[in-house]
Every structure is written in C-alpha cells, then in structure tokens.
CSV table of C-alpha atoms in Angstrom, one decimal:
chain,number,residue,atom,x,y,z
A,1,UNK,CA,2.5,30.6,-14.3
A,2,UNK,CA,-0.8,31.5,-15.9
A,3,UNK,CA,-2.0,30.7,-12.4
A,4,UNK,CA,0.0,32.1,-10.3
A,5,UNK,CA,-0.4,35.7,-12.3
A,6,UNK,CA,-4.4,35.1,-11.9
A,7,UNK,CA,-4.3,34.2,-9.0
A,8,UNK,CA,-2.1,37.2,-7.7
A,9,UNK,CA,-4.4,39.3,-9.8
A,10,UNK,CA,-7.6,38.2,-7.7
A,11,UNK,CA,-6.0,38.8,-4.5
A,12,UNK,CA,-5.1,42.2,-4.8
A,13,UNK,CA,-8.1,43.2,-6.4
A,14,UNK,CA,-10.0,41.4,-2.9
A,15,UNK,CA,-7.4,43.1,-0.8
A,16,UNK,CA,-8.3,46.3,-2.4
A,17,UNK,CA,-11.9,45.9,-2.3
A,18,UNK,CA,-11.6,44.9,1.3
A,19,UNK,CA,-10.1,48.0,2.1
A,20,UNK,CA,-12.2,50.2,0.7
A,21,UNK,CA,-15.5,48.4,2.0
A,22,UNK,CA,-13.8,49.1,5.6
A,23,UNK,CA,-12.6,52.6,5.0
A,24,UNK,CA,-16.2,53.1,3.6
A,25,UNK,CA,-18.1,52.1,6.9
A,26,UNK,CA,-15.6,53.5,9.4
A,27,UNK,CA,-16.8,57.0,7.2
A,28,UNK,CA,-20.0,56.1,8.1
A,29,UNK,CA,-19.6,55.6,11.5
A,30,UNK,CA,-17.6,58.9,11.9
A,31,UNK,CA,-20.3,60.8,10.1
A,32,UNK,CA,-23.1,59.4,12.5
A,33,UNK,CA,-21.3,60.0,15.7
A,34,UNK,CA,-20.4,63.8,14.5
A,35,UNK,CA,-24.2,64.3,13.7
A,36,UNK,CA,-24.1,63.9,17.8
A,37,UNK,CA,-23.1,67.3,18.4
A,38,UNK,CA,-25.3,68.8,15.7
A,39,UNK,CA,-28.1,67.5,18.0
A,40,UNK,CA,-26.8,68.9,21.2
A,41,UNK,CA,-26.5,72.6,19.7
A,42,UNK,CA,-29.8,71.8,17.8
A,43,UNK,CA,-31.8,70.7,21.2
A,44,UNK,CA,-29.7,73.4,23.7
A,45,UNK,CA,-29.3,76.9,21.5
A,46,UNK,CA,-32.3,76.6,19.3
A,47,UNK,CA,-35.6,74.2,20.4
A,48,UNK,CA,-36.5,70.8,21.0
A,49,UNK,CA,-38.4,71.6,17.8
A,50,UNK,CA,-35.9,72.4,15.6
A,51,UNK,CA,-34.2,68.8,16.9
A,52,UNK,CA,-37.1,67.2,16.4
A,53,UNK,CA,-37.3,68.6,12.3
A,54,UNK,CA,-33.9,67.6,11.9
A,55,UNK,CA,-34.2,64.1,12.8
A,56,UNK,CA,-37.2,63.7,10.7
A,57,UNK,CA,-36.2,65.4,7.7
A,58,UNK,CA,-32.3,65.8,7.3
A,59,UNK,CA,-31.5,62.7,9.2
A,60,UNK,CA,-33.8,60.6,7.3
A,61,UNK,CA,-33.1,62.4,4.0
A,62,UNK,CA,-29.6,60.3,4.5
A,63,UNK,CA,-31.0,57.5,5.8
A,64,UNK,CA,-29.9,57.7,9.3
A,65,UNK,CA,-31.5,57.4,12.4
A,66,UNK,CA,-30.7,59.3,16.3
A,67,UNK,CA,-31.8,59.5,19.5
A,68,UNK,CA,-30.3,62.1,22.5
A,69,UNK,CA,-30.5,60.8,25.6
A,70,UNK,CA,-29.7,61.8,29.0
A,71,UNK,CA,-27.3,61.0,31.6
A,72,UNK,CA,-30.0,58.6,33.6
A,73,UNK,CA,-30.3,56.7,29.8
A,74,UNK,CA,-33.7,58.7,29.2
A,75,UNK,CA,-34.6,59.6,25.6
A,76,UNK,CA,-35.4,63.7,25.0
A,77,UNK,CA,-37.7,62.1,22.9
A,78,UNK,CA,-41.1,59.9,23.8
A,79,UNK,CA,-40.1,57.3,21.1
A,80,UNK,CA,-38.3,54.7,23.0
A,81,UNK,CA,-34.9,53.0,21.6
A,82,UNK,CA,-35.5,49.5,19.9
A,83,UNK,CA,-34.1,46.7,22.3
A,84,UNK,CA,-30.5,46.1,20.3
A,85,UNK,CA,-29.5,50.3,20.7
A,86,UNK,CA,-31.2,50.1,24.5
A,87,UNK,CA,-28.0,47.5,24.9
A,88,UNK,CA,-25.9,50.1,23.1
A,89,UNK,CA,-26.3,52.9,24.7
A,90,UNK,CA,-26.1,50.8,28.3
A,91,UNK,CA,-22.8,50.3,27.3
A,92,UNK,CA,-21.9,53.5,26.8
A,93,UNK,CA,-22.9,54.7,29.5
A,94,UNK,CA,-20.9,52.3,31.0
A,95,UNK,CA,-18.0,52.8,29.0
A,96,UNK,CA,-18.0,56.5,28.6
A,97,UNK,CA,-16.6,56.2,25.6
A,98,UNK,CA,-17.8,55.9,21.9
A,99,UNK,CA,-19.5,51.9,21.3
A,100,UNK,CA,-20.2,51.0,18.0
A,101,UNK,CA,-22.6,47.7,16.6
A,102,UNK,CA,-21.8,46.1,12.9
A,103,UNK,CA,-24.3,43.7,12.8
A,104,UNK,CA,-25.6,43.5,9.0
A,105,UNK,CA,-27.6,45.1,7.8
A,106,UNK,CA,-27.9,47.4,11.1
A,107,UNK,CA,-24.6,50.1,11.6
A,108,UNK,CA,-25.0,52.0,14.8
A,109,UNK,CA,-23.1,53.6,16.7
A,110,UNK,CA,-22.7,55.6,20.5
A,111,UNK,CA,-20.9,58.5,21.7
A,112,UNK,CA,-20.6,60.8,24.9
A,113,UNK,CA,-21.3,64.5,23.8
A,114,UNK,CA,-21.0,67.2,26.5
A,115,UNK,CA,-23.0,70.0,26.3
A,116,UNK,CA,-23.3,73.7,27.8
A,117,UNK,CA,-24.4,72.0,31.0
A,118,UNK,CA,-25.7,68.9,30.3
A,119,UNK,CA,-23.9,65.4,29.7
A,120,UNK,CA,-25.5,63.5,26.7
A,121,UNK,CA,-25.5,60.1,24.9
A,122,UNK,CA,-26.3,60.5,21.1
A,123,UNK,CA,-27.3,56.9,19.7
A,124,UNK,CA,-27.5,56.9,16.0
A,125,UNK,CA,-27.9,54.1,13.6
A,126,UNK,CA,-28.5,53.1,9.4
A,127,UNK,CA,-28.8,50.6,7.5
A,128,UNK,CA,-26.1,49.0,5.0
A,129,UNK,CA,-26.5,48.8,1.5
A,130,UNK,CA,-25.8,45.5,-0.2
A,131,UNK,CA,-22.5,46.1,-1.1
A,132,UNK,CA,-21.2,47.5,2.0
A,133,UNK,CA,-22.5,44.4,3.7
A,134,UNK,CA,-20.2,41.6,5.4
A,135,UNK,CA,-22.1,39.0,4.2
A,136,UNK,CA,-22.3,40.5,0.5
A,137,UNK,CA,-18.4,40.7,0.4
A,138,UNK,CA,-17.7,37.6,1.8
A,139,UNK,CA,-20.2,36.1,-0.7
A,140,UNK,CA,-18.0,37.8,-3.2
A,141,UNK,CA,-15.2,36.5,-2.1
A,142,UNK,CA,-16.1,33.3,-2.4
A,143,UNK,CA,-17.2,33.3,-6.3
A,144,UNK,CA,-14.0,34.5,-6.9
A,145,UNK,CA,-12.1,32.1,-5.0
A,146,UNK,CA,-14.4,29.5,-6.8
A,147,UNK,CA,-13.7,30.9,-10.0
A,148,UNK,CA,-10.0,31.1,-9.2
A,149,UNK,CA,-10.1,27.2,-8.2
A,150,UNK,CA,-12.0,26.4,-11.6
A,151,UNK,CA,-10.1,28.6,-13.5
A,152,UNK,CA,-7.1,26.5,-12.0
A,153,UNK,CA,-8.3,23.2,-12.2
A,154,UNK,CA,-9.2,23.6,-16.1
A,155,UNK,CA,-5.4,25.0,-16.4
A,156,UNK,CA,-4.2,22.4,-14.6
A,157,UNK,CA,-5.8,19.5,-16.7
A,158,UNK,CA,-4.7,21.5,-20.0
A,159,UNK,CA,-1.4,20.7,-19.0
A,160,UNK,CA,-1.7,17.6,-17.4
A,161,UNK,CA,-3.5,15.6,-19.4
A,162,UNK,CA,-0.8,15.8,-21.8
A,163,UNK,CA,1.4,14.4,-19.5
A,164,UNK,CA,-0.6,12.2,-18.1
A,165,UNK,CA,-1.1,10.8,-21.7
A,166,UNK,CA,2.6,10.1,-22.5
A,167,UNK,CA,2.6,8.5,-19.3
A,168,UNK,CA,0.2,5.9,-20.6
A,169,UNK,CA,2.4,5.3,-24.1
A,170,UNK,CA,5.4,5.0,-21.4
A,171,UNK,CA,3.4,2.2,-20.1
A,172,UNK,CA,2.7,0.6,-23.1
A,173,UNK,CA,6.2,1.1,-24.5
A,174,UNK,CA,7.5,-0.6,-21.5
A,175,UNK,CA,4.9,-3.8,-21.7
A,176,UNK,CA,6.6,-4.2,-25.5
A,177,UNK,CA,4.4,-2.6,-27.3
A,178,UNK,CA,6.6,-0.8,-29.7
A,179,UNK,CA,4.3,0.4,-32.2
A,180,UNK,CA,3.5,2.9,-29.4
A,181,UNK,CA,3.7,6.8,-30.9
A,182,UNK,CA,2.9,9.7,-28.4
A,183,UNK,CA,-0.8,10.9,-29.3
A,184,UNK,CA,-1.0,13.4,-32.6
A,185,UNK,CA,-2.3,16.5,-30.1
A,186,UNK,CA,1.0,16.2,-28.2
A,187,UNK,CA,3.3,15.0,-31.1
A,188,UNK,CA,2.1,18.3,-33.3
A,189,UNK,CA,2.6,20.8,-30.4
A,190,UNK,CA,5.0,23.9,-30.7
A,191,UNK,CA,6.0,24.1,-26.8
A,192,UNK,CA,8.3,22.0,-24.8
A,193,UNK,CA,5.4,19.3,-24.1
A,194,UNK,CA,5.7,18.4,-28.3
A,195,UNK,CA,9.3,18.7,-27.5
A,196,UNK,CA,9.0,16.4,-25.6
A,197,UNK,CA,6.2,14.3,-27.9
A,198,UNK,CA,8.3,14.2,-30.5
A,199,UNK,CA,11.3,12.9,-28.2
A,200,UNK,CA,9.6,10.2,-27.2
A,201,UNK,CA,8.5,9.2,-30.9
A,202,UNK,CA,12.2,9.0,-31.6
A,203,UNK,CA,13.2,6.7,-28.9
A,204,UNK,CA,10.5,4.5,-29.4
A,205,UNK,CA,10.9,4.3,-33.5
A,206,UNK,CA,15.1,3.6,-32.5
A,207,UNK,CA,13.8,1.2,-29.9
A,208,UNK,CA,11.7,-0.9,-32.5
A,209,UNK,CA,14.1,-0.9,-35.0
A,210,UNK,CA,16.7,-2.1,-32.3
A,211,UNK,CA,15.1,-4.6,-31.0
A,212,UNK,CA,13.7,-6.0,-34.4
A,213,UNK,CA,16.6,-6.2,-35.8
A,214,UNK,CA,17.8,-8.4,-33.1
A,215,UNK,CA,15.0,-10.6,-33.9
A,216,UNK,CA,15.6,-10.5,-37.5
A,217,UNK,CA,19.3,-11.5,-36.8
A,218,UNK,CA,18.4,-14.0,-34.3
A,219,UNK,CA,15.7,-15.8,-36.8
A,220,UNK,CA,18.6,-15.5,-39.9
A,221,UNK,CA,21.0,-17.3,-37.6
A,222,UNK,CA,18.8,-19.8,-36.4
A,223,UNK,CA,17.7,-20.4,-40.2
A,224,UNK,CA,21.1,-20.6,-41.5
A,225,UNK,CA,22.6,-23.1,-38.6
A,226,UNK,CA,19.8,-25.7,-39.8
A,227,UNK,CA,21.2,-26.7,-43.0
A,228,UNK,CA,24.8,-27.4,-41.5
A,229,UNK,CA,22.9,-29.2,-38.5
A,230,UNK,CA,21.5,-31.2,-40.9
A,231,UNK,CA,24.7,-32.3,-42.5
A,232,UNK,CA,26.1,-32.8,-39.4
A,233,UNK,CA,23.7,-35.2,-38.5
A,234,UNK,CA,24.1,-37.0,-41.3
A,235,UNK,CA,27.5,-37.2,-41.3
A,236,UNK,CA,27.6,-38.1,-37.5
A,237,UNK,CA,25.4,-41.2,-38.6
A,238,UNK,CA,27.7,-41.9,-41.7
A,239,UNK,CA,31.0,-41.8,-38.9
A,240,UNK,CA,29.0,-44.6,-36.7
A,241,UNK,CA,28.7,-46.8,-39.4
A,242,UNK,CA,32.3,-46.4,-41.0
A,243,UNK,CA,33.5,-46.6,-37.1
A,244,UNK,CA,31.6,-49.6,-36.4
A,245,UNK,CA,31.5,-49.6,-32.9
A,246,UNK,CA,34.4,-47.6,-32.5
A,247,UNK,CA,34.4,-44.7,-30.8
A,248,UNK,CA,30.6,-45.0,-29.6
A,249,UNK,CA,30.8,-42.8,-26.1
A,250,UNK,CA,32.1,-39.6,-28.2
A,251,UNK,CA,29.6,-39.4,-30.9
A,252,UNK,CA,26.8,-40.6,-28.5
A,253,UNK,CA,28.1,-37.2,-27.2
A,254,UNK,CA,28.0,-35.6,-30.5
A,255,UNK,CA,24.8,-36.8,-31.6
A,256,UNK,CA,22.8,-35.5,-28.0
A,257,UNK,CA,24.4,-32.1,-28.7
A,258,UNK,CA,23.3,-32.1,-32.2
A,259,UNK,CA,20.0,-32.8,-31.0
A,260,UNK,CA,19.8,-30.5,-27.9
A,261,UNK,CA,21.3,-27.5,-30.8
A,262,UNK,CA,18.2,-28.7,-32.8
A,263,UNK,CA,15.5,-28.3,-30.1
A,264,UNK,CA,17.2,-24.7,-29.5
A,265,UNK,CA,16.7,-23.7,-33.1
A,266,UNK,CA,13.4,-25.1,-33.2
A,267,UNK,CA,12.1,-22.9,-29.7
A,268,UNK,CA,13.7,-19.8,-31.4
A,269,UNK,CA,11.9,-19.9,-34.4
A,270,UNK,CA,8.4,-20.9,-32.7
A,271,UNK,CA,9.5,-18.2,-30.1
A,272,UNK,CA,10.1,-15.5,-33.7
A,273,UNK,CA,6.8,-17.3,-35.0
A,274,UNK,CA,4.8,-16.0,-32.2
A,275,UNK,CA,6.6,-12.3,-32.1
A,276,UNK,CA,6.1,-11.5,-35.8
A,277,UNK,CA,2.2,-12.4,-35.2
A,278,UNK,CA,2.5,-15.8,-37.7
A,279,UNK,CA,1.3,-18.6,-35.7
A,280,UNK,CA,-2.3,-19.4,-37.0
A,281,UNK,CA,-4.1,-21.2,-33.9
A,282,UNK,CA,-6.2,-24.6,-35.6
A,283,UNK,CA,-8.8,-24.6,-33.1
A,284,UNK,CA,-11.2,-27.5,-31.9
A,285,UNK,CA,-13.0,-28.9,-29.5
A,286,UNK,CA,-10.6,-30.7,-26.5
A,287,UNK,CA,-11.3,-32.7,-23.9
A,288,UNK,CA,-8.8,-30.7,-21.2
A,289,UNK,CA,-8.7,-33.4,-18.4
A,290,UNK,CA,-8.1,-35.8,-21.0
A,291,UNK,CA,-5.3,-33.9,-22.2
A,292,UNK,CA,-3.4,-33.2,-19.3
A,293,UNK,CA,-3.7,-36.9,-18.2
A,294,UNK,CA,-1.6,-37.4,-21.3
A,295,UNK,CA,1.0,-35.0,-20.6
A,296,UNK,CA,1.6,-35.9,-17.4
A,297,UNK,CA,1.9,-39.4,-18.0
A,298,UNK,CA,4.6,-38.4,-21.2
A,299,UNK,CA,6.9,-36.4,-18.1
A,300,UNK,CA,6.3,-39.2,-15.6
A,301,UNK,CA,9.1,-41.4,-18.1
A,302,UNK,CA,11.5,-38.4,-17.6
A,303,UNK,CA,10.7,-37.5,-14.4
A,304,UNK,CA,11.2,-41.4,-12.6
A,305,UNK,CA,14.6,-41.9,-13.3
A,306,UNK,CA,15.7,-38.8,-11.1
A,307,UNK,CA,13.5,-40.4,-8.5
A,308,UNK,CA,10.8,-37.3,-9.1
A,309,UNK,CA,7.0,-38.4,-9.7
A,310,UNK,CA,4.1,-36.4,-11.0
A,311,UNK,CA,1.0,-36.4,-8.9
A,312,UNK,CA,-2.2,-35.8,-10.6
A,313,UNK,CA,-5.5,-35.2,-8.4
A,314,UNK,CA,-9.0,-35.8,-9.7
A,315,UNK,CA,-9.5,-33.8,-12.6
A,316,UNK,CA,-12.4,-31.5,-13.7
A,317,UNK,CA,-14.1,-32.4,-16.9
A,318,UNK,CA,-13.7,-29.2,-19.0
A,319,UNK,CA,-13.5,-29.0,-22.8
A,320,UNK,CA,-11.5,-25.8,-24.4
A,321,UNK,CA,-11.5,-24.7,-28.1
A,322,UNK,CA,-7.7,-24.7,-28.8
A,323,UNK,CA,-5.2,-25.3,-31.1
A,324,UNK,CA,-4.1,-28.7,-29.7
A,325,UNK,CA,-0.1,-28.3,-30.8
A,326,UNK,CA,0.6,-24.8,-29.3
A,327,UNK,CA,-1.9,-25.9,-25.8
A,328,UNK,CA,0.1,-29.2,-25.1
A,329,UNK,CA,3.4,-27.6,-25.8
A,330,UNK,CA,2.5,-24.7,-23.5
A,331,UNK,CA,1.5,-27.6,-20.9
A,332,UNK,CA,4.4,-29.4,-21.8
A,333,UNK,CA,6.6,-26.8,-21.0
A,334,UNK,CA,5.4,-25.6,-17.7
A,335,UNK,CA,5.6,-29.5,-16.5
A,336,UNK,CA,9.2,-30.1,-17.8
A,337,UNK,CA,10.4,-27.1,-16.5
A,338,UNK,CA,9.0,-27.9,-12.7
A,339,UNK,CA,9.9,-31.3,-13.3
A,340,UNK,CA,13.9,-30.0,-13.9
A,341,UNK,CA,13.8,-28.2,-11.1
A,342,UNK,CA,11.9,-29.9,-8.4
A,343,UNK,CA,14.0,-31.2,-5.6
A,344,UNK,CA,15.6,-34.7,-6.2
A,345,UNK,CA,12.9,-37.6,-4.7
A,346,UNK,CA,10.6,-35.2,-4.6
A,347,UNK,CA,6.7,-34.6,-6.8
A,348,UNK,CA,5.3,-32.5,-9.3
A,349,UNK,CA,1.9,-31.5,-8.4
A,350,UNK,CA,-0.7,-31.0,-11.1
A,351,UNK,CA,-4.2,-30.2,-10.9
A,352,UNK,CA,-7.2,-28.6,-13.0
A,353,UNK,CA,-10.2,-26.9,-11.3
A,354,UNK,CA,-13.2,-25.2,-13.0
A,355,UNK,CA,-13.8,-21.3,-11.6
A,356,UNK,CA,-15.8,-18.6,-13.5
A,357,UNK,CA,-16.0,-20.3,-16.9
A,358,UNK,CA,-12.4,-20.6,-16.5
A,359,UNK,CA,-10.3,-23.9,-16.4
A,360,UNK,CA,-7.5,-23.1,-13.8
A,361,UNK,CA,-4.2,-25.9,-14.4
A,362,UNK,CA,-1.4,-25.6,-11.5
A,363,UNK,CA,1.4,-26.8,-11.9
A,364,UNK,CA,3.9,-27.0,-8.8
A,365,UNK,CA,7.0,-27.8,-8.5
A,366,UNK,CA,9.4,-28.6,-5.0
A,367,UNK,CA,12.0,-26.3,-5.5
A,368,UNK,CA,14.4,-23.7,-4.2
A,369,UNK,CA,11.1,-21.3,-5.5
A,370,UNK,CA,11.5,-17.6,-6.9
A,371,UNK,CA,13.1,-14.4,-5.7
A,372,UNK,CA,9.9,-12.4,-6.0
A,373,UNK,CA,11.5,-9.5,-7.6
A,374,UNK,CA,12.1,-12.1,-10.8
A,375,UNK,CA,8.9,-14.1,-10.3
A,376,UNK,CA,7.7,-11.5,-13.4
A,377,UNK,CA,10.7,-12.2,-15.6
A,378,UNK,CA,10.5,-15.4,-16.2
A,379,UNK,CA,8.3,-15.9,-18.8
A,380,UNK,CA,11.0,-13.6,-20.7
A,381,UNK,CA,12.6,-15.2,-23.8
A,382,UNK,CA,16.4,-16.4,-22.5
A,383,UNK,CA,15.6,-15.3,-18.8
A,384,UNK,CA,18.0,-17.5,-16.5
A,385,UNK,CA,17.4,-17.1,-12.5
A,386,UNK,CA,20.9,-18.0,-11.6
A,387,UNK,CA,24.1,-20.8,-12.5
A,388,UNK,CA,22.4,-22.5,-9.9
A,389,UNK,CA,18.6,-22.7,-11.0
A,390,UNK,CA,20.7,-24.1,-14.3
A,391,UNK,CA,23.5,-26.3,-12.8
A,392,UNK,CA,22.7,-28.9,-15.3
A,393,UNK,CA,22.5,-27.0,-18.5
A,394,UNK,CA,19.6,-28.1,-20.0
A,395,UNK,CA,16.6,-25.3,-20.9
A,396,UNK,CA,17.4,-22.2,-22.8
A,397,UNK,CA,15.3,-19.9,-21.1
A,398,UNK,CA,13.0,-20.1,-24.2
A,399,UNK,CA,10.2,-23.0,-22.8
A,400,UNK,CA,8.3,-20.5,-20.4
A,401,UNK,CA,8.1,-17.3,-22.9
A,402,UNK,CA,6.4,-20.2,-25.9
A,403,UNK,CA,4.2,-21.4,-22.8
A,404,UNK,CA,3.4,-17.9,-22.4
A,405,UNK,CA,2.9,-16.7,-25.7
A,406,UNK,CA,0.7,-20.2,-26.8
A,407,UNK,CA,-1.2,-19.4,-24.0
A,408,UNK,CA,-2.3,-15.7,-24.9
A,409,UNK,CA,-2.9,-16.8,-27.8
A,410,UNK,CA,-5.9,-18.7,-26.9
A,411,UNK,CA,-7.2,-15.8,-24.6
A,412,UNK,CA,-5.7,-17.1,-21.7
A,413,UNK,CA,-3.5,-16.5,-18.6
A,414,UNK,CA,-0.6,-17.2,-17.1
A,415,UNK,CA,1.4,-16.1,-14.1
A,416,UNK,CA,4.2,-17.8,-11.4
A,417,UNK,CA,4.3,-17.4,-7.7
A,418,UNK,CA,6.0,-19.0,-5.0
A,419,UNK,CA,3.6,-21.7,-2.8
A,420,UNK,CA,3.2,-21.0,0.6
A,421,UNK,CA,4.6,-24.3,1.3
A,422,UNK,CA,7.8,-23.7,-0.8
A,423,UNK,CA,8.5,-24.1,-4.4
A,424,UNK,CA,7.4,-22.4,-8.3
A,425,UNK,CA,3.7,-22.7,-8.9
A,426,UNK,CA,2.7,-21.9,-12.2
A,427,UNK,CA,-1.4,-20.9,-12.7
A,428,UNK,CA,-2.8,-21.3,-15.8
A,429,UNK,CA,-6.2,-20.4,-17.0
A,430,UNK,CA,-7.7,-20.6,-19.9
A,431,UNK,CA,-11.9,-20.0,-21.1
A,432,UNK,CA,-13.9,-22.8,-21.3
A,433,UNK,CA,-16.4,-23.3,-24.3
C-alpha cells in the first residue's frame, strides 16, 4: 500500500512538472513570435536604426535572438541566418504559417507578419535553460522512477523476507524437523505477519507433542508386550514337552508367530532408538567388500528355496569407518526386502563401486517396481505400497526406515528408484576413509 501511495505520489508530481515545463516553453514561443510585429513597426514607422538597437539591446537583454526577412528569404540585416534557422525560415515560407524548432538547447521559432505594405518573415530564436530542457526532465524522470523502483524493491523485501523465512521453517517442519519455531523477528511482531509467526509456533509445538506422544505410546507398548512374550515363549516350550509330540503343527504355528511378534518389537524399538537420538555408533575400520560378500551369502539360504538367487559382481575394495551392527543391519535390510519381493525364479543384483570418495552399494531387485509418486515414502516407518506388494505378510514396513536411519547415521545416503529395466533399485552410499 506504502507503494502504491508513493508511487501515485511521484506520478502526479511528474505529471505536474510536465505540464508546467510545456506551458512554460509554449510562453516562450508565443512571446518570441509577438516580438515579430514589434520589429515590423520598429523597421517601417521609425528606422532601420531603431530596429537595429532593439535587437541588440532589448532582445538580448532577454536573451533572445531575431532576424526580419523579406518575402524573397533576404535578411534586412547583412548578418546572415545560421544554417538550422535558414531551414526554418524556408519552411515558412513555404508554409505560410508560423514553424517552430525545439531542438535542445536551441528554441526558435517563425511567423508571417504583414506589414503596411510589405510581407515579412520574423525568425527569432533562444536558448533553454537547464530546467526547461527535454533532456534535463527526462533525466529527472528517470531518478525518480529509479528511486521509485528502489524505494519499492527495499519495501518489497521488508515484507517478503519475512515470508520468505516461514517458508523455510515450513520446509523444515515438513522434512520432520519439529523443533522448528518461526524466527524471533517474525514471532515478536505486532502486525498480521507475527500473527501469523506466532500461528505457526502453535501448530508446530501441537504437532511435536502429537507426534511424540505417539512415539512415547508406541515404545511403552512395545516395552510392555516383551515381558508377556517372554512368558509365552516359555510356556509354548513347556506345552511341547507336556504334549510330547502332540499337537506339533499348531504350536509350530504358535511359536513362528511368537517369533515374527518378537522381531516387530525389536524393529520398533531400534526404529524409537534412532528417533530419540540414542543409538551411539561403535565405529571401526571395515573391510566393505568383505562385508557385503557376507551378507549376501547369509540371504542366498533364504532366497534359494523360493527359486531366487543373489548375484554379486566383482567388488571394489573399499574400507568404511562404521559401526558394524547398525551398517550390516541397514544392508541386511535393503537385501531381504528385494529378495521378498523379487519376482519368483528370478535374481537379486548386488554390486559396490567406488565414485568420489564414496562407496556406492545397489541393490536391485526383479519386481513389480515403484509408483514414482511413493518411491519417496518408503523409507517411512510402517509405509506399505499396497495388499499386493505384501501378499505374504511378512515385513512391517519398519526394515527400510532402520536401513535408512543406520545409514545417516554414518553420514551416508540413501534413495530408491525404479531400474530402467524394471524392478526397485536401492543406492547406497556411504564415505570412504
């Protein structure tokens, strides 16, 4: 609005000045071609003398300049005209009809003037001042204009930048950081952009206390389910002794859901671990290829009797410093989960190059691959793609976000896209000593 007022403000000021620099020179150019008959009457009723003193004294007491001439284009006077009024008063001639030049600095201007019995020309001519000249008001024009555009651009970042700062907390309050508070300058603000500030302090204080207190209640339940898991694992063994033999099939049943309840547990409170900032990396020198080699080899028994196989290519030799739990259960991960999904009688392709002081490990799988508009989500903690993806039940949605997590933790990356050949590749990249 502050603008908008200015800006208004400078433009009728211009308009006004523009005005009255043209109503200033058309006066001018009205008084020098009324001097026109002053010098008939002067050079008819009294002498070519006394038309001579007034164009050197009175006319150049005003700064002004004139010439009569005759009806062949002669000047009364010996002087000649300079070259630029010799075009003038050719034209009106011509024209018969008053011509004028506004060439800065040079104002001239000619007229017929009739006298007793004699048809005249008067050509007369000054010189503008600076500020009656073109040039000077457009040059003024254009400082004000320029001060207008700065004046508009510093506005314009007063109140953006504000904006443009909250947009940045947005950002970060969207990526999960939920310590982010709008910036004290906007926060402490009396006008609707603190309004706003303070607005967004609020949701972001109820969205961390939300969403920690479904972590809190998530961790409590996965803590108080362990003890009866316990006892129910002991009791199942107890049962399989008293039923000797009896029976076996159901709590063969019993005992893998036990188990697969137990791995759930454990990835929720690794996955809690990780959020609350607890998990203390043990770092050491490892021997990457080595690693992997191992890894692979430990899916290859779960992958064969499906009829899948993992396919290693020549590794790079590349050591890491890492903490060697939370770096093969982020590989581990990644490789299960492409070898649950891989197409049946179908390969698991691993390899690890060496770019930029970077080892790179891909993993790829043969499957149905990724709609790309959830190829972002799924390192999200209980993310499932479809029934599907899950037809068999097993994963929890929680492998990928600990892959993810262990991996960050060592100052690495990693990201999934779909192959151009088809299937889930999952890059992983992580600095080399």
């Amino acid at each position: 609005m502050l603008t908008l007022l200015l800006t208004a403000a400078m433009s009728t000021w211009l308009s006004q000045k523009w005005l009255l620099e043209n109503q200033a020179i058309e006066m001018r150019l009205m008084t020098l071609a009324s001097l026109g008959e002053t010098a008939v009457s002067l050079y008819e009723q009294e002498s070519p003398a006394d038309y001579h003193r007034w164009l050197r004294h009175t006319m150049r007491s005003q700064k002004f300049r004139g010439n009569l001439i005759d009806a062949t284009g002669k000047p009364l006077l010996s002087r000649p005209l300079p070259p630029r009024l010799q075009h003038l008063a050719q034209q009106v001639a011509a024209q018969q009809k008053r011509v004028t030049i506004m060439q800065s600095p040079l104002l001239a201007v000619a007229t017929p003037v009739q006298g007793e019995s004699k048809h005249y020309y008067w050509i007369a001519s000054s010189h503008l001042s600076p500020e009656h000249m073109r040039e000077e008001i457009y040059m003024r024009i254009a400082i004000v204009l320029l001060a207008i555009g700065i004046v508009s651009w510093l506005l314009t970042r007063m109140f953006t930048r504000p904006i443009r700062q909250l947009q940045e907390r947005t950002v970060l309050l969207g990526q999960g950081s939920l310590s982010t508070r709008s910036p004290e300058n906007i926060s402490t603000r009396k006008d609707e952009l603190g309004d706003l500030g303070r607005s967004f302090d609020a949701m972001a204080v109820q969205l961390d206390t939300l969403i920690n207190s479904h972590k809190q209640l998530l961790r409590d339940i996965s803590h108080e389910l362990r003890s009866p898991l316990a006892r129910l694992q002991v009791a199942l063994e107890l049962a399989r002794n008293d039923a000797g033999g009896k029976a076996g099939a159901e709590l063969d049943r019993i005992d893998m859901e036990a188990e697969r309840l137990n791995e759930l547990i454990g990835e929720v409170l690794a996955l809690a671990r990780f959020e609350e900032g607890a998990v203390q990396a043990r770092m050491s020198r490892l021997k990457l290829d080595d690693m992997l080699r191992e890894i692979a080899a430990d899916a290859t028994f779960e992958a064969e009797p499906a009829g899948k196989i993992v396919v290693t290519t020549d590794f790079a030799v590349c050591y890491i410093m890492a903490d060697q739990l939370w770096i093969s259960r982020a590989l581990d991960n990644v490789m299960r989960n492409a070898i649950r999904h891989t197409a049946a009688n179908s390969s698991i392709e691993v390899t690890l190059t060496v770019q930029e002081n970077r080892a790179c490990v891909g993993i790829r799988d043969h499957g149905e691959g990724v709609a790309e508009t959830q190829l972002a989500h799924l390192f999200d903690p209980f993310f499932r793609i479809s029934e599907a993806r899950e037809h068999d039940g097993s994963g929890y949605g929680l492998g990928l976000a600990i892959a993810k997590r262990a991996v960050e933790l060592h100052g690495g990356s990693i990201l999934a896209r779909n192959h151009p050949d088809g299937g889930l590749q999952v890059d992983i990249g992580l600095p080399l000593v």
